[in-house]
PDB file of C-alpha atoms in Angstrom:
ATOM      1  CA  MET A 169     -23.413 -71.847  77.934  1.00 91.00           C
ATOM      2  CA  LYS A 170     -26.163 -74.441  78.036  1.00 95.00           C
ATOM      3  CA  ALA A 171     -29.128 -74.012  80.331  1.00 96.00           C
ATOM      4  CA  ARG A 172     -32.245 -75.928  81.111  1.00 95.00           C
ATOM      5  CA  VAL A 173     -35.583 -74.653  82.378  1.00 96.00           C
ATOM      6  CA  ASP A 174     -38.170 -77.020  83.845  1.00 95.00           C
ATOM      7  CA  ILE A 175     -41.730 -75.703  83.803  1.00 97.00           C
ATOM      8  CA  THR A 176     -44.343 -77.592  85.774  1.00 95.00           C
ATOM      9  CA  LEU A 177     -47.899 -76.840  86.787  1.00 95.00           C
ATOM     10  CA  LYS A 178     -48.268 -75.669  90.373  1.00 96.00           C
ATOM     11  CA  ASN A 179     -49.757 -78.068  92.875  1.00 92.00           C
ATOM     12  CA  GLY A 180     -53.507 -77.814  92.879  1.00 92.00           C
ATOM     13  CA  VAL A 181     -53.729 -76.793  89.229  1.00 95.00           C
ATOM     14  CA  LEU A 182     -55.657 -79.392  87.224  1.00 95.00           C
ATOM     15  CA  ASP A 183     -53.560 -81.250  84.665  1.00 95.00           C
ATOM     16  CA  PRO A 184     -55.861 -82.882  82.090  1.00 96.00           C
ATOM     17  CA  GLN A 185     -52.902 -83.950  79.940  1.00 95.00           C
ATOM     18  CA  GLY A 186     -51.400 -85.812  82.890  1.00 96.00           C
ATOM     19  CA  LYS A 187     -54.777 -87.431  83.593  1.00 96.00           C
ATOM     20  CA  ALA A 188     -55.023 -88.545  79.971  1.00 97.00           C
ATOM     21  CA  ILE A 189     -51.573 -90.159  80.158  1.00 97.00           C
ATOM     22  CA  GLN A 190     -52.499 -91.876  83.434  1.00 96.00           C
ATOM     23  CA  HIS A 191     -55.664 -93.228  81.869  1.00 96.00           C
ATOM     24  CA  ALA A 192     -53.837 -94.401  78.739  1.00 97.00           C
ATOM     25  CA  LEU A 193     -51.209 -96.175  80.863  1.00 97.00           C
ATOM     26  CA  GLY A 194     -54.030 -97.950  82.719  1.00 96.00           C
ATOM     27  CA  SER A 195     -55.593 -99.018  79.405  1.00 96.00           C
ATOM     28  CA  LEU A 196     -52.238-100.467  78.335  1.00 96.00           C
ATOM     29  CA  GLY A 197     -52.143-102.609  81.480  1.00 95.00           C
ATOM     30  CA  PHE A 198     -49.739-100.539  83.585  1.00 95.00           C
ATOM     31  CA  ASP A 199     -51.270-100.751  87.044  1.00 91.00           C
ATOM     32  CA  GLY A 200     -50.141 -98.898  90.118  1.00 91.00           C
ATOM     33  CA  VAL A 201     -49.786 -95.478  88.528  1.00 95.00           C
ATOM     34  CA  ASP A 202     -51.089 -93.172  91.252  1.00 95.00           C
ATOM     35  CA  GLY A 203     -50.521 -89.873  89.519  1.00 94.00           C
ATOM     36  CA  VAL A 204     -49.061 -88.278  86.413  1.00 96.00           C
ATOM     37  CA  ARG A 205     -48.177 -84.627  85.807  1.00 96.00           C
ATOM     38  CA  GLN A 206     -46.844 -83.309  82.566  1.00 96.00           C
ATOM     39  CA  GLY A 207     -44.550 -80.338  82.251  1.00 96.00           C
ATOM     40  CA  LYS A 208     -42.215 -78.752  79.755  1.00 96.00           C
ATOM     41  CA  VAL A 209     -38.470 -78.637  79.544  1.00 96.00           C
ATOM     42  CA  ILE A 210     -36.739 -75.935  77.543  1.00 97.00           C
ATOM     43  CA  GLU A 211     -33.059 -76.277  76.693  1.00 96.00           C
ATOM     44  CA  LEU A 212     -31.304 -73.067  75.746  1.00 96.00           C
ATOM     45  CA  ASP A 213     -27.918 -72.367  74.299  1.00 96.00           C
ATOM     46  CA  LEU A 214     -26.771 -68.952  75.475  1.00 95.00           C
ATOM     47  CA  ALA A 215     -23.868 -66.814  74.265  1.00 95.00           C
ATOM     48  CA  GLU A 216     -23.438 -65.475  77.833  1.00 91.00           C
ATOM     49  CA  THR A 217     -20.449 -67.019  79.626  1.00 93.00           C
ATOM     50  CA  ASP A 218     -20.988 -65.639  83.138  1.00 94.00           C
ATOM     51  CA  LYS A 219     -23.078 -68.101  85.166  1.00 94.00           C
ATOM     52  CA  SER A 220     -24.778 -65.615  87.479  1.00 94.00           C
ATOM     53  CA  LYS A 221     -25.613 -63.251  84.614  1.00 95.00           C
ATOM     54  CA  ALA A 222     -27.017 -66.179  82.643  1.00 95.00           C
ATOM     55  CA  GLU A 223     -29.190 -67.170  85.621  1.00 95.00           C
ATOM     56  CA  ALA A 224     -30.518 -63.629  85.965  1.00 95.00           C
ATOM     57  CA  THR A 225     -31.334 -63.497  82.233  1.00 95.00           C
ATOM     58  CA  LEU A 226     -33.063 -66.881  82.387  1.00 96.00           C
ATOM     59  CA  LYS A 227     -35.170 -65.785  85.354  1.00 96.00           C
ATOM     60  CA  ASP A 228     -36.213 -62.738  83.363  1.00 96.00           C
ATOM     61  CA  MET A 229     -37.041 -64.916  80.324  1.00 96.00           C
ATOM     62  CA  CYS A 230     -39.188 -67.195  82.496  1.00 97.00           C
ATOM     63  CA  GLU A 231     -41.093 -64.308  84.044  1.00 96.00           C
ATOM     64  CA  LYS A 232     -41.682 -62.597  80.695  1.00 95.00           C
ATOM     65  CA  LEU A 233     -42.234 -65.469  78.279  1.00 96.00           C
ATOM     66  CA  LEU A 234     -41.408 -69.051  79.135  1.00 96.00           C
ATOM     67  CA  ALA A 235     -43.642 -69.667  82.139  1.00 96.00           C
ATOM     68  CA  ASN A 236     -47.126 -68.536  83.088  1.00 96.00           C
ATOM     69  CA  THR A 237     -46.288 -67.771  86.700  1.00 95.00           C
ATOM     70  CA  VAL A 238     -49.939 -67.708  87.753  1.00 96.00           C
ATOM     71  CA  ILE A 239     -50.248 -71.458  87.254  1.00 97.00           C
ATOM     72  CA  GLU A 240     -46.702 -72.660  86.594  1.00 96.00           C
ATOM     73  CA  ASP A 241     -43.494 -73.057  88.555  1.00 96.00           C
ATOM     74  CA  TYR A 242     -40.126 -72.901  86.874  1.00 97.00           C
ATOM     75  CA  LYS A 243     -36.706 -74.213  87.794  1.00 96.00           C
ATOM     76  CA  ILE A 244     -33.544 -72.899  86.171  1.00 96.00           C
ATOM     77  CA  GLU A 245     -30.408 -74.961  85.824  1.00 95.00           C
ATOM     78  CA  VAL A 246     -27.256 -73.682  84.150  1.00 95.00           C
ATOM     79  CA  LEU A 247     -25.228 -76.659  82.917  1.00 89.00           C
TER      80      LEU A 247
ATOM     81  CA  MET B  39     -42.141 -94.010  94.394  1.00 91.00           C
ATOM     82  CA  LYS B  40     -41.759 -90.844  92.346  1.00 95.00           C
ATOM     83  CA  ALA B  41     -40.189 -90.943  88.916  1.00 96.00           C
ATOM     84  CA  ARG B  42     -39.428 -88.470  86.215  1.00 95.00           C
ATOM     85  CA  VAL B  43     -39.138 -89.005  82.486  1.00 96.00           C
ATOM     86  CA  ASP B  44     -37.515 -86.400  80.238  1.00 95.00           C
ATOM     87  CA  ILE B  45     -38.504 -86.619  76.604  1.00 97.00           C
ATOM     88  CA  THR B  46     -36.542 -84.579  74.096  1.00 95.00           C
ATOM     89  CA  LEU B  47     -36.366 -84.504  70.329  1.00 95.00           C
ATOM     90  CA  LYS B  48     -33.355 -86.297  68.891  1.00 95.00           C
ATOM     91  CA  ASN B  49     -30.552 -84.212  67.449  1.00 92.00           C
ATOM     92  CA  GLY B  50     -31.251 -83.409  63.840  1.00 93.00           C
ATOM     93  CA  VAL B  51     -35.025 -83.458  64.233  1.00 95.00           C
ATOM     94  CA  LEU B  52     -36.502 -80.048  63.478  1.00 95.00           C
ATOM     95  CA  ASP B  53     -38.063 -78.320  66.487  1.00 95.00           C
ATOM     96  CA  PRO B  54     -40.417 -75.555  65.264  1.00 96.00           C
ATOM     97  CA  GLN B  55     -41.669 -74.907  68.818  1.00 95.00           C
ATOM     98  CA  GLY B  56     -38.099 -74.270  69.958  1.00 96.00           C
ATOM     99  CA  LYS B  57     -37.523 -71.987  66.975  1.00 96.00           C
ATOM    100  CA  ALA B  58     -40.692 -70.044  67.842  1.00 97.00           C
ATOM    101  CA  ILE B  59     -39.484 -69.562  71.424  1.00 97.00           C
ATOM    102  CA  GLN B  60     -36.061 -68.449  70.192  1.00 96.00           C
ATOM    103  CA  HIS B  61     -37.678 -65.933  67.860  1.00 96.00           C
ATOM    104  CA  ALA B  62     -40.002 -64.640  70.582  1.00 97.00           C
ATOM    105  CA  LEU B  63     -37.070 -64.208  72.977  1.00 97.00           C
ATOM    106  CA  GLY B  64     -35.287 -62.189  70.291  1.00 96.00           C
ATOM    107  CA  SER B  65     -38.360 -59.980  69.828  1.00 96.00           C
ATOM    108  CA  LEU B  66     -38.412 -59.334  73.574  1.00 96.00           C
ATOM    109  CA  GLY B  67     -34.833 -58.082  73.433  1.00 95.00           C
ATOM    110  CA  PHE B  68     -33.026 -61.162  74.729  1.00 95.00           C
ATOM    111  CA  ASP B  69     -29.941 -61.335  72.545  1.00 91.00           C
ATOM    112  CA  GLY B  70     -27.373 -64.091  72.464  1.00 91.00           C
ATOM    113  CA  VAL B  71     -29.783 -67.012  72.387  1.00 95.00           C
ATOM    114  CA  ASP B  72     -28.073 -69.402  69.991  1.00 95.00           C
ATOM    115  CA  GLY B  73     -30.538 -72.251  70.194  1.00 94.00           C
ATOM    116  CA  VAL B  74     -33.705 -73.434  71.921  1.00 96.00           C
ATOM    117  CA  ARG B  75     -35.140 -76.944  72.046  1.00 96.00           C
ATOM    118  CA  GLN B  76     -38.361 -77.797  73.782  1.00 96.00           C
ATOM    119  CA  GLY B  77     -39.130 -81.162  75.339  1.00 96.00           C
ATOM    120  CA  LYS B  78     -41.551 -82.733  77.768  1.00 96.00           C
ATOM    121  CA  VAL B  79     -41.167 -83.817  81.330  1.00 96.00           C
ATOM    122  CA  ILE B  80     -43.544 -86.375  82.813  1.00 97.00           C
ATOM    123  CA  GLU B  81     -43.646 -86.896  86.572  1.00 96.00           C
ATOM    124  CA  LEU B  82     -45.150 -90.175  87.701  1.00 96.00           C
ATOM    125  CA  ASP B  83     -46.175 -91.432  91.091  1.00 96.00           C
ATOM    126  CA  LEU B  84     -45.826 -95.218  91.117  1.00 95.00           C
ATOM    127  CA  ALA B  85     -47.089 -97.761  93.648  1.00 95.00           C
ATOM    128  CA  GLU B  86     -44.013 -99.931  92.916  1.00 91.00           C
ATOM    129  CA  THR B  87     -41.414 -99.744  95.702  1.00 93.00           C
ATOM    130  CA  ASP B  88     -38.561-101.666  94.069  1.00 94.00           C
ATOM    131  CA  LYS B  89     -36.294 -99.249  92.180  1.00 94.00           C
ATOM    132  CA  SER B  90     -35.074-101.614  89.457  1.00 94.00           C
ATOM    133  CA  LYS B  91     -38.594-102.935  88.800  1.00 95.00           C
ATOM    134  CA  ALA B  92     -39.858 -99.368  88.596  1.00 95.00           C
ATOM    135  CA  GLU B  93     -37.122 -98.501  86.079  1.00 95.00           C
ATOM    136  CA  ALA B  94     -38.003-101.515  83.924  1.00 95.00           C
ATOM    137  CA  THR B  95     -41.700-100.564  83.991  1.00 95.00           C
ATOM    138  CA  LEU B  96     -40.889 -96.963  83.096  1.00 96.00           C
ATOM    139  CA  LYS B  97     -38.732 -98.071  80.160  1.00 96.00           C
ATOM    140  CA  ASP B  98     -41.642-100.172  78.939  1.00 96.00           C
ATOM    141  CA  MET B  99     -44.033 -97.198  79.364  1.00 96.00           C
ATOM    142  CA  CYS B 100     -41.693 -94.964  77.348  1.00 97.00           C
ATOM    143  CA  GLU B 101     -41.356 -97.477  74.519  1.00 96.00           C
ATOM    144  CA  LYS B 102     -45.096 -98.136  74.357  1.00 95.00           C
ATOM    145  CA  LEU B 103     -46.681 -94.763  75.044  1.00 96.00           C
ATOM    146  CA  LEU B 104     -44.717 -91.861  76.461  1.00 96.00           C
ATOM    147  CA  ALA B 105     -42.072 -91.317  73.780  1.00 96.00           C
ATOM    148  CA  ASN B 106     -42.069 -91.613  70.026  1.00 96.00           C
ATOM    149  CA  THR B 107     -38.734 -93.384  69.808  1.00 95.00           C
ATOM    150  CA  VAL B 108     -38.349 -92.660  66.105  1.00 96.00           C
ATOM    151  CA  ILE B 109     -37.828 -88.960  66.761  1.00 96.00           C
ATOM    152  CA  GLU B 110     -37.530 -88.671  70.542  1.00 96.00           C
ATOM    153  CA  ASP B 111     -35.033 -89.674  73.212  1.00 96.00           C
ATOM    154  CA  TYR B 112     -36.115 -90.373  76.760  1.00 97.00           C
ATOM    155  CA  LYS B 113     -34.316 -90.321  80.074  1.00 96.00           C
ATOM    156  CA  ILE B 114     -35.707 -92.071  83.138  1.00 96.00           C
ATOM    157  CA  GLU B 115     -34.938 -90.950  86.662  1.00 95.00           C
ATOM    158  CA  VAL B 116     -36.369 -92.641  89.737  1.00 95.00           C
ATOM    159  CA  LEU B 117     -36.359 -90.149  92.618  1.00 89.00           C
TER     160      LEU B 117
END
């Protein structure tokens, strides 16, 4: 079973990497970019076949390893 | 107009970061993880209001800066 976890910085947390991209886009002549935020996407291939069990496991993985829940939000999607 | 660009490594390109996550999940007792790939997600806030123009601009941004098209695939989504 394939799954996908999106990890993004919480609102209000500074994102210097996003700022750097925004600045670089401006330097390349792309105007009208009002904001950029960069996050991570993790694609997992799980042996589990039960969707709800897979979701519970993924939540556990996010809390324990994948996301820093102090500054990051995560979104789980089982495909 | 908000947009979202997913950047993932192409199939066949080694992903040591994904392998490290897979290994760490195993060490934490999460069995049955057959594969992990890590990518990036970039959320942009554009001044452009026309959807097709925004998509064309985003494609241009990906080709020129956001993705390394030799080893990475990108997927554009205008929200």
